[in-house]
XYZ file of C-alpha atoms in Angstrom:
696
model
C 23.912 -7.911 -12.819
C 20.121 -8.678 -12.669
C 20.139 -11.849 -14.890
C 23.532 -12.962 -12.577
C 21.585 -12.474 -9.408
C 18.045 -14.489 -10.917
C 20.127 -17.193 -12.245
C 21.612 -17.616 -8.653
C 18.645 -17.718 -6.813
C 16.562 -20.086 -8.931
C 19.601 -22.386 -9.147
C 21.656 -22.338 -5.872
C 19.157 -21.053 -3.612
C 15.469 -22.287 -2.369
C 14.338 -18.703 -2.110
C 14.245 -15.682 -4.333
C 15.004 -12.403 -2.498
C 12.363 -10.676 -0.635
C 13.404 -6.923 -2.048
C 14.094 -8.087 -5.540
C 10.373 -9.781 -5.623
C 9.000 -6.800 -4.206
C 10.727 -4.531 -7.150
C 9.244 -7.399 -9.505
C 5.771 -6.554 -7.979
C 6.316 -2.892 -8.586
C 7.290 -3.763 -12.273
C 3.704 -5.441 -12.525
C 2.123 -2.238 -11.482
C 4.300 -0.592 -14.084
C 3.188 -2.954 -16.765
C -0.504 -1.632 -15.875
C 1.026 1.738 -16.783
C 2.215 0.425 -19.990
C -0.964 -1.543 -21.071
C -2.651 0.082 -23.921
C -5.778 -1.532 -22.945
C -5.699 0.332 -19.343
C -7.562 3.749 -19.726
C -5.056 6.681 -20.361
C -5.778 8.584 -17.268
C -5.441 5.427 -15.311
C -2.282 4.717 -16.605
C -1.155 7.958 -15.670
C -2.458 6.968 -12.049
C -0.501 3.689 -12.236
C 2.664 5.711 -12.881
C 1.823 7.228 -9.695
C 1.093 4.193 -7.612
C 4.339 2.657 -8.930
C 6.418 5.947 -7.767
C 4.438 6.158 -4.058
C 5.184 2.334 -4.139
C 8.912 2.962 -4.573
C 9.142 5.984 -2.175
C 7.585 3.627 0.742
C 10.209 0.678 -0.340
C 13.296 3.114 0.199
C 11.957 4.489 3.678
C 11.571 0.884 4.986
C 13.012 -2.057 3.025
C 16.162 -0.569 1.167
C 17.102 1.388 4.668
C 16.915 -1.946 6.375
C 19.181 -3.668 3.925
C 21.611 -0.342 4.249
C 21.697 -0.911 8.314
C 22.483 -4.377 7.675
C 25.367 -3.634 5.418
C 26.481 -0.496 7.634
C 26.599 -3.049 10.589
C 29.173 -4.964 8.585
C 26.863 -8.154 8.593
C 26.795 -10.026 5.226
C 23.097 -10.706 5.726
C 22.994 -13.632 3.242
C 21.067 -16.020 5.652
C 18.093 -13.443 6.083
C 18.116 -11.860 2.586
C 17.974 -15.140 1.065
C 21.644 -15.901 -0.204
C 22.348 -12.483 -1.338
C 25.021 -10.361 0.609
C 23.782 -6.936 1.672
C 26.033 -4.976 -0.183
C 25.714 -6.857 -3.238
C 21.662 -6.442 -2.684
C 22.056 -2.573 -2.329
C 23.893 -2.513 -5.776
C 21.446 -4.899 -7.352
C 18.218 -2.904 -6.193
C 20.038 0.452 -7.282
C 20.447 -1.073 -10.690
C 17.035 -2.265 -10.958
C 15.354 0.631 -9.931
C 17.460 2.825 -12.426
C 16.125 0.477 -15.272
C 12.697 0.721 -14.008
C 13.113 4.449 -13.740
C 14.031 4.600 -17.696
C 10.744 2.233 -18.007
C 8.505 4.608 -16.321
C 9.800 7.793 -18.430
C 9.420 5.939 -21.564
C 5.701 5.290 -20.524
C 5.306 8.416 -19.513
C 6.587 10.136 -22.882
C 4.208 7.721 -24.705
C 1.353 8.471 -22.419
C 1.709 12.200 -22.872
C 1.896 11.441 -26.682
C -1.552 9.845 -26.591
C -2.999 12.304 -24.527
C -2.255 14.955 -26.739
C -4.166 12.696 -29.654
C -7.052 13.312 -27.179
C -6.395 17.126 -27.350
C -5.224 17.305 -23.625
C -1.464 19.117 -23.328
C 0.915 18.743 -20.685
C 3.024 21.810 -21.016
C 6.175 23.208 -19.639
C 7.097 26.799 -19.053
C 8.833 27.108 -22.657
C 5.342 26.267 -24.219
C 3.405 28.910 -22.129
C 1.115 31.194 -24.580
C 0.840 35.304 -23.596
C -2.521 34.671 -22.419
C -1.362 31.239 -20.363
C 1.404 33.369 -18.968
C -0.886 36.649 -17.658
C -3.262 33.388 -16.060
C -0.073 31.515 -14.558
C 1.318 34.919 -12.923
C -1.866 35.826 -11.536
C -2.274 32.142 -9.995
C 1.372 32.516 -8.668
C 1.003 35.499 -6.899
C -2.495 34.369 -5.678
C -2.034 30.599 -4.729
C 1.887 29.641 -4.961
C 3.965 32.315 -3.808
C 2.231 32.413 -0.231
C 2.993 28.708 -0.046
C 6.559 28.602 -1.238
C 9.737 28.024 0.984
C 12.773 29.623 -0.825
C 16.364 29.078 1.320
C 19.308 30.750 -0.145
C 21.820 28.000 0.759
C 24.912 29.580 -0.828
C 24.698 31.927 2.174
C 24.240 29.303 4.959
C 27.157 27.942 7.133
C 25.187 24.978 7.666
C 23.221 23.116 4.831
C 19.364 22.563 5.912
C 17.811 19.624 6.556
C 15.676 18.400 3.434
C 12.326 17.031 4.261
C 11.744 13.266 3.642
C 10.128 12.800 0.108
C 9.447 16.581 -0.448
C 10.552 17.678 -3.988
C 12.941 20.370 -4.402
C 14.043 22.631 -7.091
C 17.936 23.135 -6.893
C 18.127 26.854 -8.149
C 21.462 28.100 -9.869
C 22.306 31.680 -10.373
C 25.095 32.730 -12.559
C 25.820 36.287 -10.910
C 26.133 39.414 -13.079
C 29.729 40.924 -12.375
C 27.805 44.255 -11.313
C 26.217 42.194 -8.306
C 27.173 43.722 -5.022
C 25.227 40.980 -2.884
C 27.228 38.091 -3.416
C 30.966 37.006 -3.655
C 30.676 34.193 -5.595
C 29.983 34.055 -9.279
C 27.806 31.240 -8.520
C 24.966 31.153 -6.010
C 22.272 28.623 -4.927
C 18.884 28.337 -3.471
C 16.481 25.697 -2.930
C 12.736 25.912 -3.440
C 10.515 23.725 -1.858
C 7.346 22.382 -4.088
C 4.771 23.186 -1.905
C 2.264 20.310 -1.226
C -0.580 22.685 0.096
C -0.920 23.423 -4.061
C -2.379 21.234 -6.515
C 0.666 19.803 -8.547
C -1.310 19.756 -11.639
C -2.441 23.324 -12.754
C -5.661 23.063 -15.344
C -5.286 26.442 -17.603
C -8.118 27.633 -19.568
C -9.301 25.736 -22.248
C -8.685 26.812 -25.774
C -11.280 25.489 -27.983
C -11.350 21.835 -27.786
C -7.893 21.857 -26.272
C -7.275 21.426 -22.522
C -3.981 22.480 -21.045
C -2.314 21.354 -17.928
C 0.970 22.700 -16.102
C 2.734 20.862 -13.676
C 3.367 23.219 -10.319
C 7.119 22.714 -11.037
C 7.179 24.325 -14.237
C 4.760 26.922 -13.314
C 7.217 27.775 -10.472
C 10.099 27.788 -13.041
C 8.044 30.250 -15.315
C 8.032 32.540 -12.383
C 11.715 32.500 -11.325
C 12.458 35.978 -12.152
C 9.507 36.956 -9.755
C 11.083 35.081 -6.758
C 14.700 36.189 -7.410
C 13.787 39.498 -8.966
C 16.032 41.417 -6.525
C 19.444 39.943 -7.517
C 21.444 40.681 -10.616
C 22.142 37.642 -12.323
C 22.973 36.499 -16.201
C 21.343 33.068 -15.908
C 19.341 31.101 -13.763
C 18.411 27.213 -14.080
C 16.122 25.177 -11.829
C 16.561 21.375 -11.668
C 14.515 18.977 -9.300
C 15.943 16.580 -6.366
C 14.705 14.574 -3.609
C 15.882 13.038 -0.602
C 14.049 9.690 0.712
C 15.012 9.092 4.706
C 14.914 6.096 6.698
C 11.458 5.455 8.180
C 12.014 3.349 11.170
C 10.463 4.672 13.858
C 12.870 5.082 17.390
C 10.493 4.926 20.392
C 12.111 6.386 23.167
C 11.923 4.696 26.913
C 10.778 7.649 28.926
C 8.305 5.991 31.450
C 6.849 9.614 32.105
C 5.176 9.841 28.281
C 2.241 8.215 27.139
C 2.197 6.060 24.438
C 0.350 8.391 22.410
C 3.462 11.285 22.927
C 6.249 8.728 22.000
C 4.800 7.574 18.921
C 4.295 11.160 18.120
C 7.723 12.804 18.934
C 9.168 9.440 16.466
C 6.838 10.173 13.814
C 7.996 13.888 13.980
C 11.745 12.657 14.118
C 11.105 10.552 11.006
C 11.411 13.601 8.875
C 14.939 13.945 9.465
C 16.398 10.182 9.506
C 19.146 8.964 7.659
C 19.006 9.524 3.998
C 18.615 6.390 2.048
C 18.097 7.601 -1.468
C 19.289 10.596 -3.325
C 17.057 11.399 -6.915
C 18.244 13.972 -9.030
C 17.536 15.653 -12.594
C 19.979 13.993 -14.724
C 20.347 16.889 -16.916
C 21.616 19.292 -13.872
C 24.752 20.217 -14.685
C 27.606 18.219 -12.800
C 28.902 21.723 -10.940
C 25.687 21.929 -9.333
C 25.181 18.217 -8.587
C 28.576 17.858 -6.828
C 28.034 21.023 -4.560
C 24.651 19.112 -3.772
C 26.088 16.008 -2.921
C 28.928 17.486 -0.865
C 26.541 19.658 1.387
C 24.222 16.866 1.970
C 26.819 14.147 2.972
C 25.419 11.717 0.300
C 27.471 8.405 0.599
C 28.098 5.471 -1.377
C 25.638 3.267 0.566
C 22.914 5.593 -0.612
C 20.776 4.851 -3.529
C 22.022 7.819 -5.997
C 19.179 7.685 -8.754
C 19.643 10.066 -12.157
C 15.890 10.591 -12.776
C 14.019 12.757 -14.907
C 12.583 16.347 -15.169
C 9.695 15.729 -12.487
C 10.117 13.848 -9.039
C 7.304 12.675 -6.545
C 5.455 11.396 -9.531
C 3.279 9.692 -6.959
C 1.247 12.767 -7.491
C -0.035 11.457 -10.637
C -2.235 9.244 -8.545
C -4.363 12.513 -8.177
C -3.935 13.501 -11.898
C -7.072 15.825 -12.633
C -10.058 13.820 -14.510
C -10.688 16.974 -16.700
C -14.584 15.616 -17.408
C -12.906 12.757 -19.353
C -14.905 9.650 -18.111
C -14.146 7.965 -21.329
C -10.175 7.978 -20.111
C -11.106 6.692 -17.121
C -12.303 3.007 -15.811
C -15.611 3.284 -15.706
C -17.447 3.365 -11.880
C -19.253 0.260 -10.734
C -21.910 0.319 -8.260
C -21.145 -1.741 -5.214
C -24.138 -4.320 -4.794
C -25.982 -5.607 -1.824
C -25.482 -8.619 -0.309
C -28.131 -11.150 -1.277
C -30.893 -11.516 1.378
C -29.028 -9.050 3.693
C -30.843 -5.466 3.390
C -29.544 -2.226 4.565
C -33.231 -0.985 5.506
C -33.855 -3.242 8.617
C -32.031 -4.535 11.597
C -28.769 -6.415 10.293
C -28.648 -8.032 13.828
C -31.862 -9.937 13.499
C -30.827 -10.980 10.006
C -27.291 -12.142 11.211
C -28.701 -14.036 14.321
C -30.209 -16.291 11.478
C -27.226 -17.063 9.366
C -23.706 -15.982 8.263
C -23.245 -13.294 5.661
C -20.085 -12.618 3.644
C -19.082 -9.495 1.987
C -16.688 -8.967 -0.848
C -16.045 -5.224 -1.025
C -15.442 -3.555 -3.703
C -18.182 -5.656 -5.529
C -20.509 -5.283 -2.746
C -21.062 -2.036 -0.613
C -19.197 -1.547 2.475
C -21.987 0.203 3.907
C -23.091 -2.806 5.625
C -20.040 -2.477 7.984
C -21.015 1.285 8.820
C -24.901 -0.035 9.036
C -23.652 -2.666 11.626
C -21.821 -0.109 14.060
C -24.657 2.573 13.561
C -27.294 0.399 14.593
C -25.135 -0.924 17.548
C -24.584 2.480 18.382
C -28.271 3.376 18.668
C -29.584 -0.289 20.050
C -30.455 0.108 23.507
C -30.020 -3.630 23.929
C -26.404 -3.215 22.768
C -24.110 -3.064 25.685
C -20.695 -2.980 24.739
C -18.679 -2.933 21.039
C -15.020 -4.039 21.005
C -13.048 -3.348 17.921
C -9.432 -3.163 16.492
C -8.390 -0.416 14.231
C -5.664 -0.394 12.156
C -5.813 2.120 9.410
C -9.232 4.682 9.163
C -10.252 6.534 6.540
C -9.651 10.486 6.569
C -13.242 11.019 7.283
C -14.100 8.297 9.044
C -17.800 6.736 9.416
C -16.471 3.990 11.596
C -14.645 6.264 14.340
C -17.900 8.574 14.122
C -20.253 5.690 14.705
C -17.817 4.352 17.770
C -18.050 8.211 19.461
C -21.963 7.832 18.852
C -22.097 4.684 20.644
C -20.014 5.786 23.446
C -22.408 9.079 23.917
C -25.503 6.646 23.976
C -23.703 4.781 27.283
C -22.213 1.671 25.304
C -19.021 0.658 26.492
C -16.753 1.010 23.610
C -13.413 -0.392 23.563
C -10.911 0.560 20.843
C -7.748 -1.288 19.939
C -6.329 1.191 17.989
C -2.465 0.632 16.446
C -0.480 3.604 16.871
C 2.214 2.239 14.948
C 0.678 1.400 11.417
C 3.153 2.785 9.244
C 2.785 6.244 7.739
C -0.614 6.268 9.132
C 0.582 7.024 12.794
C -0.412 10.710 12.522
C -3.810 9.929 11.437
C -4.135 7.333 14.117
C -2.883 9.696 16.784
C -5.163 12.019 15.639
C -8.241 9.879 15.696
C -6.956 7.899 19.337
C -7.021 11.338 20.986
C -10.552 12.365 19.283
C -12.446 8.945 20.542
C -10.484 9.375 23.831
C -11.834 12.785 24.568
C -15.364 11.625 23.358
C -15.355 8.643 26.171
C -14.136 5.839 24.062
C -12.072 3.373 26.064
C -8.574 2.798 24.238
C -6.140 0.250 24.679
C -2.754 -0.052 22.755
C -2.359 -3.918 22.628
C 0.949 -5.476 23.695
C 4.264 -4.148 23.904
C 6.590 -5.339 21.005
C 3.568 -6.909 18.991
C 1.521 -4.802 16.179
C -1.943 -5.502 16.511
C -2.835 -6.213 12.661
C -5.999 -8.394 13.027
C -9.293 -6.998 11.787
C -12.302 -7.620 14.156
C -15.389 -6.248 15.785
C -17.516 -7.884 18.387
C -20.572 -6.153 19.655
C -22.482 -7.658 23.046
C -26.180 -7.419 22.907
C -28.808 -8.401 25.593
C -31.405 -10.575 24.743
C -33.626 -12.494 26.977
C -31.476 -11.657 29.934
C -28.601 -13.120 28.079
C -25.760 -11.738 26.399
C -25.385 -12.667 22.799
C -22.717 -11.845 20.493
C -22.622 -10.280 17.188
C -19.086 -10.014 15.332
C -17.560 -9.255 11.839
C -14.080 -10.126 11.070
C -12.121 -9.153 7.944
C -9.136 -9.501 5.795
C -8.891 -5.428 5.437
C -9.053 -2.304 7.216
C -12.220 -0.824 8.265
C -11.593 1.890 6.042
C -14.380 3.381 3.519
C -11.874 5.036 1.337
C -9.951 1.879 0.627
C -12.901 -0.203 0.762
C -13.510 1.332 -2.892
C -10.425 -0.004 -4.315
C -8.884 -2.930 -2.257
C -10.467 -6.356 -2.654
C -11.398 -7.938 0.795
C -13.709 -10.234 2.543
C -15.703 -9.682 5.864
C -17.710 -12.271 7.410
C -20.926 -11.034 9.452
C -21.677 -13.892 12.277
C -23.368 -14.378 15.268
C -21.600 -17.715 15.915
C -21.125 -17.584 19.726
C -18.006 -19.850 19.703
C -16.456 -17.539 17.266
C -17.717 -14.488 19.287
C -16.385 -15.715 22.519
C -12.977 -16.368 20.835
C -13.002 -12.685 19.501
C -13.245 -11.828 23.308
C -10.361 -13.766 24.518
C -8.093 -11.840 21.908
C -9.350 -8.482 23.486
C -8.591 -10.116 26.831
C -5.222 -10.804 25.750
C -4.853 -7.091 24.648
C -5.365 -6.175 28.554
C -3.659 -9.101 30.342
C -1.080 -10.288 27.971
C 0.976 -12.407 30.346
C -2.118 -15.121 30.003
C -2.007 -17.002 26.666
C -5.715 -17.969 25.623
C -6.407 -21.226 23.676
C -8.689 -21.377 21.234
C -10.453 -24.157 19.087
C -11.828 -22.186 16.097
C -9.704 -18.957 15.434
C -6.125 -19.228 14.640
C -4.226 -16.391 16.388
C -0.986 -14.968 16.051
C 1.677 -14.594 17.457
C 1.340 -17.871 19.530
C -0.616 -20.419 16.911
C -0.593 -19.340 13.430
C 2.878 -20.930 12.342
C 2.194 -24.221 13.903
C -1.731 -24.374 13.008
C -0.686 -23.742 9.399
C 2.268 -26.509 9.552
C -0.543 -29.084 10.949
C -2.781 -28.223 7.996
C -0.409 -28.787 5.557
C 0.840 -31.929 7.211
C -2.796 -33.083 7.288
C -2.870 -32.598 2.933
C 0.588 -34.446 2.995
C -0.932 -37.354 4.865
C -4.188 -37.370 2.946
C -2.175 -37.453 -0.475
C 0.026 -40.264 0.520
C -3.157 -42.071 1.939
C -4.760 -41.884 -1.576
C -7.560 -39.145 -0.213
C -8.078 -35.790 -1.906
C -5.530 -33.085 -0.994
C -4.603 -29.712 -2.313
C -3.827 -26.088 -1.056
C -5.162 -23.098 -2.264
C -4.061 -19.483 -0.904
C -4.596 -16.256 -1.526
C -1.903 -13.702 -0.056
C -0.310 -10.299 -0.368
C 3.256 -11.693 0.462
C 5.217 -14.825 1.094
C 8.614 -14.431 2.400
C 8.635 -16.845 5.506
C 11.686 -19.361 4.469
C 10.374 -21.745 6.707
C 6.857 -21.446 5.788
C 8.140 -22.096 2.098
C 9.935 -25.251 3.169
C 6.816 -26.513 4.611
C 5.120 -25.709 0.979
C 8.060 -27.316 -0.759
C 7.527 -30.444 1.621
C 3.979 -30.724 0.403
C 4.754 -30.206 -3.163
C 7.456 -32.909 -2.972
C 4.961 -35.140 -1.537
C 2.816 -34.464 -4.515
C 0.189 -32.229 -2.920
C -0.983 -29.992 -5.826
C -0.765 -25.972 -4.398
C -2.328 -22.952 -6.218
C -1.268 -19.665 -4.994
C -2.603 -16.308 -5.812
C -0.028 -13.956 -4.627
C -0.195 -10.225 -5.457
C 3.422 -8.997 -3.947
C 6.244 -10.475 -2.583
C 6.978 -14.175 -3.172
C 10.056 -15.335 -2.249
C 9.126 -19.037 -2.835
C 10.352 -20.650 -6.439
C 7.477 -22.373 -7.947
C 7.806 -24.951 -10.998
C 11.018 -26.375 -9.974
C 11.789 -30.007 -10.425
C 12.392 -31.989 -7.197
C 11.797 -29.050 -4.992
C 8.445 -27.021 -6.249
C 7.016 -28.572 -9.392
C 3.491 -28.947 -7.955
C 3.439 -25.262 -7.061
C 2.228 -22.870 -9.280
C 1.743 -18.934 -8.567
C 0.068 -16.218 -10.209
C -0.143 -12.338 -9.450
C -3.114 -10.151 -10.445
C -2.730 -6.366 -10.719
C -5.580 -4.797 -12.070
C -8.142 -1.891 -11.645
C -8.582 -2.954 -7.828
C -5.790 -3.874 -5.430
C -6.186 -7.550 -4.370
C -5.785 -7.746 -0.879
C -7.811 -10.777 1.089
C -5.891 -13.354 2.652
C -7.524 -16.764 2.139
C -6.442 -20.240 3.158
C -8.331 -23.641 1.772
C -7.085 -26.815 2.564
C -8.958 -29.777 0.612
C -8.864 -31.868 3.867
C -9.919 -34.965 2.191
C -13.061 -33.419 0.733
C -14.330 -31.980 3.897
C -12.453 -28.430 3.119
C -11.128 -26.257 5.949
C -11.098 -22.707 4.873
C -9.876 -19.600 6.404
C -10.302 -15.715 5.834
C -7.407 -13.970 7.457
C -5.514 -10.875 8.264
C -2.197 -12.508 8.103
C 0.114 -13.118 5.175
C 2.915 -15.624 5.049
C 5.648 -13.490 6.692
C 7.620 -13.937 9.495
C 6.101 -10.712 11.093
C 2.436 -11.633 10.615
C 3.408 -15.520 11.971
C 5.525 -14.521 15.030
C 5.260 -10.948 15.997
C 1.832 -9.488 15.120
C -1.538 -10.153 16.308
C -3.336 -11.807 13.688
C -6.841 -13.556 13.387
C -7.763 -16.133 10.660
C -11.190 -17.350 10.454
C -12.740 -20.433 9.771
C -15.606 -20.391 7.497
C -18.238 -22.884 8.390
C -21.306 -21.755 6.458
C -21.529 -23.805 3.132
C -22.957 -21.303 0.954
C -20.343 -19.003 1.835
C -17.865 -21.760 1.273
C -19.096 -22.352 -2.418
C -18.946 -18.552 -3.054
C -15.702 -18.282 -1.742
C -14.269 -21.197 -3.986
C -16.419 -19.706 -6.772
C -14.460 -16.290 -6.600
C -11.213 -18.169 -6.213
C -11.753 -20.293 -9.454
C -12.540 -16.935 -11.334
C -9.469 -15.503 -10.254
C -7.579 -18.913 -11.222
C -9.131 -18.815 -14.676
C -7.941 -15.319 -15.172
C -6.148 -15.066 -18.569
C -6.192 -11.242 -18.960
C -4.354 -9.587 -16.057
C -2.728 -12.745 -14.018
C 0.788 -12.963 -14.188
C 2.957 -16.040 -14.084
C 5.319 -15.918 -11.362
C 8.342 -18.300 -11.957
C 11.854 -18.605 -11.467
C 12.774 -16.402 -14.390
C 10.879 -13.479 -12.327
C 10.094 -12.098 -15.858
C 6.345 -11.182 -15.184
C 5.242 -12.850 -18.082
C 1.288 -12.589 -18.586
C -0.719 -15.887 -18.229
C -2.017 -16.610 -22.007
C -4.133 -19.720 -23.415
C -6.598 -20.083 -26.006
C -9.814 -20.184 -23.634
C -12.508 -17.880 -23.461
C -10.902 -14.286 -22.026
C -11.425 -14.192 -18.070
C -10.471 -10.868 -16.675
C -11.234 -11.801 -13.276
C -12.062 -8.494 -11.349
C -14.850 -7.861 -13.803
C -16.062 -11.716 -14.112
C -16.214 -11.384 -10.171
C -18.831 -8.089 -10.214
C -20.785 -10.230 -12.977
C -21.042 -13.233 -10.659
C -22.132 -11.142 -7.747
C -24.701 -9.488 -10.026
C -26.233 -12.486 -11.145
C -26.398 -13.861 -7.513
C -29.125 -10.846 -6.979
C -31.104 -11.380 -9.748
C-alpha cells in the first residue's frame, strides 16, 4: 500500500501528502535511534522523541483527517491527491511498520546496554533482594499515587485520560470468591505520571539495574488486589490518544484566559483517535475493552509492545555514564560582545547575531536584565510563544515592571500543548503589573520579537532582538536558532508597528523592511522568487537557498516549481514536512532538498535570494505552510550587516556540505543518507568548530 501511494504521489501529483511526509520525518528520528554511532543512552532518548512526536501527530494531524473523513468529504485537493479514508488507512499501516521497527531497535539497544553492565529487568527477573527493595518502594512511593478502577463493577466505562498509560488487569476468579458474579473481573491501573518511569535498583558489583514502573506495578499486583480471591491475574498495557483540537466557547462574560483554560481541560475528554494495546493481550480482554470504550473503524488501532508512552525514554536516567551520552558542549560567546558590560552600548555600534546552542542564550536574558535595571529604559515590548518551565525571561519582565518600566507582553495562549503553562505565566505577570495583550482574534501570534525604548539625549532610541525560535532557555540548549540584536531604528520602528497592530488590528500597517504575516509574507516571497526568475532569464546571477522546518503550502510549492522550470537553482534544508517533490524532470529538476537530524533540533527559518549578486537575506519565524503565510502573525527580518550575512552564508554552506547526518529528500521518500567521497562533514559539530575559530 505504501509503495502504491508513494508512486502515485510521485507520478500523477505535484505534491507529496503532508501527513505521510511528516511520518517520513519521524522515520528519520527513528534512524537516529538505530544509528550505532549514536551514543547508547541517546539512542533510547531518540526512541522517546519518536514516540512523543507520534502522540502529538495523532492528537492533531490524524484527528484533522478523521474529521474530514467523518464529514463525508474526500479531501483530495486539501490532502495532496489522497482521499481522507485512504489516508487514514495508509497512516495506520505506516505507523504499524514504524512501531515494529522501533521495537526491534529497542531490543537491540537493550542487548547492547547489557554489554555495558546495564540491565533493564522485568517483574520475572527480580532477585529476592531486589524484591524487598521494590516492595518498600511500592508502598512508599507508588501505592499512594495509584488510581485503580474496578471496571467490571461499573455501569458506565470511565473516560480514559488522553495519552495516559493504563494496565488493563484481568482476574480469573476463584470458585470460592463471593464478591463477584462473573468468572472474570477487570480493573484498570493508571500509570502515575508523578513517579519516575524508570526506577533505578541498587547496584550489584559493576552491574546496574533498572525496572520500568509498569513492571514494578506488575510485580506488586498481589499487593493491590489482595482482598480478592483469584486463580490467575494478568496485566497488559493500553493507551488512548484523543483529538487535541481546542473548542473555545463564545461566552462574552468570560475572559480569554478563562476560555482557553476551560478548553484545555476539555481536551482530556476529546474524541479518541488512536487505541494502542499490548499485542499479547488475550482476545477476550481486548474485545471487552474495545466494546466498552466505543473504539470504531475510523480510529487508528495499533497493536504495540509491552510498554506504551515510550516518550518517557527521553528522560532515561544517565546512570553517571557520560560515555554513553553526547559530550556536552560549552556554549560560546559572541565575538566582540561581552556579557560583562552593557549590551546596549555595543548593539548601538553594530548588529550582532546569536546562533544558539553553539553560542550562549545568556545574551537574551542579559539584554532583558539590563533593560529591567537601566533607568533610561522606559518601555519593553515582547512576544511570547513558549516559555521555559522556570523562565528567566518572565522573571526579567516582572523585574522591569517592578522598576516602573511599561512592560507589554503579547502572550500566545493557544501555543499548542503549552496552553496551561502560558496561562500560568500570564496570570503571574498580570498580577505583577505586566501589561498583557492577546493578539488578534483568529490569528496565532507566532513571531519572536522584543523591542526596548531607551531615552538617550532626550530622544527615544529603540533596541531590539528578533529570533527564529522561542525565548526559552530550555529549548535554546537543544534547538538551533538565530537571534539578531540590532539598534537599527527603522527595524525598531516597524517592530513597534506590529505591536500597534495587535491592539488596533483594523488598521493594516505598511512595512519597508520587515515582512509580516498575515498580510504580506506570501506576496513578498512570490516577488522575491519572481525576481530570481527574471535575473536568471537576463543572464544575471540567481539562486534561492532556504532553511525551513516545513514546506507544505501548495501555491508556494508551485512558485518554486516555476522557478525551477525557469532554470533557477534552489537548495533547501528542510527538517520536517516537505510536500514538494524535488528532482522531477520538467517540474523540479533544479531543486535539491536535504534534511538534517542530529544531536540538536534544526529550527531556524532562513531565506536567501541571490538577487544578481546583492543578496537579500531574512531570518524568520515563518515556515512555508499555509498557516504561517496567511493565518498567523509572523516576522521575517532582513539581514543588512555584511559580516552577519557572510556568517549566515558560512553556516548554511556547512549544513549543505553535511555528508554524515543529511538525508536526501527525493520522490521515493526513502530517507537515504547523502553520502559522497569528500571529507566527512557532520554539520552541527563543524558549526561549533566554526564559532570556536571565530573567537580565537
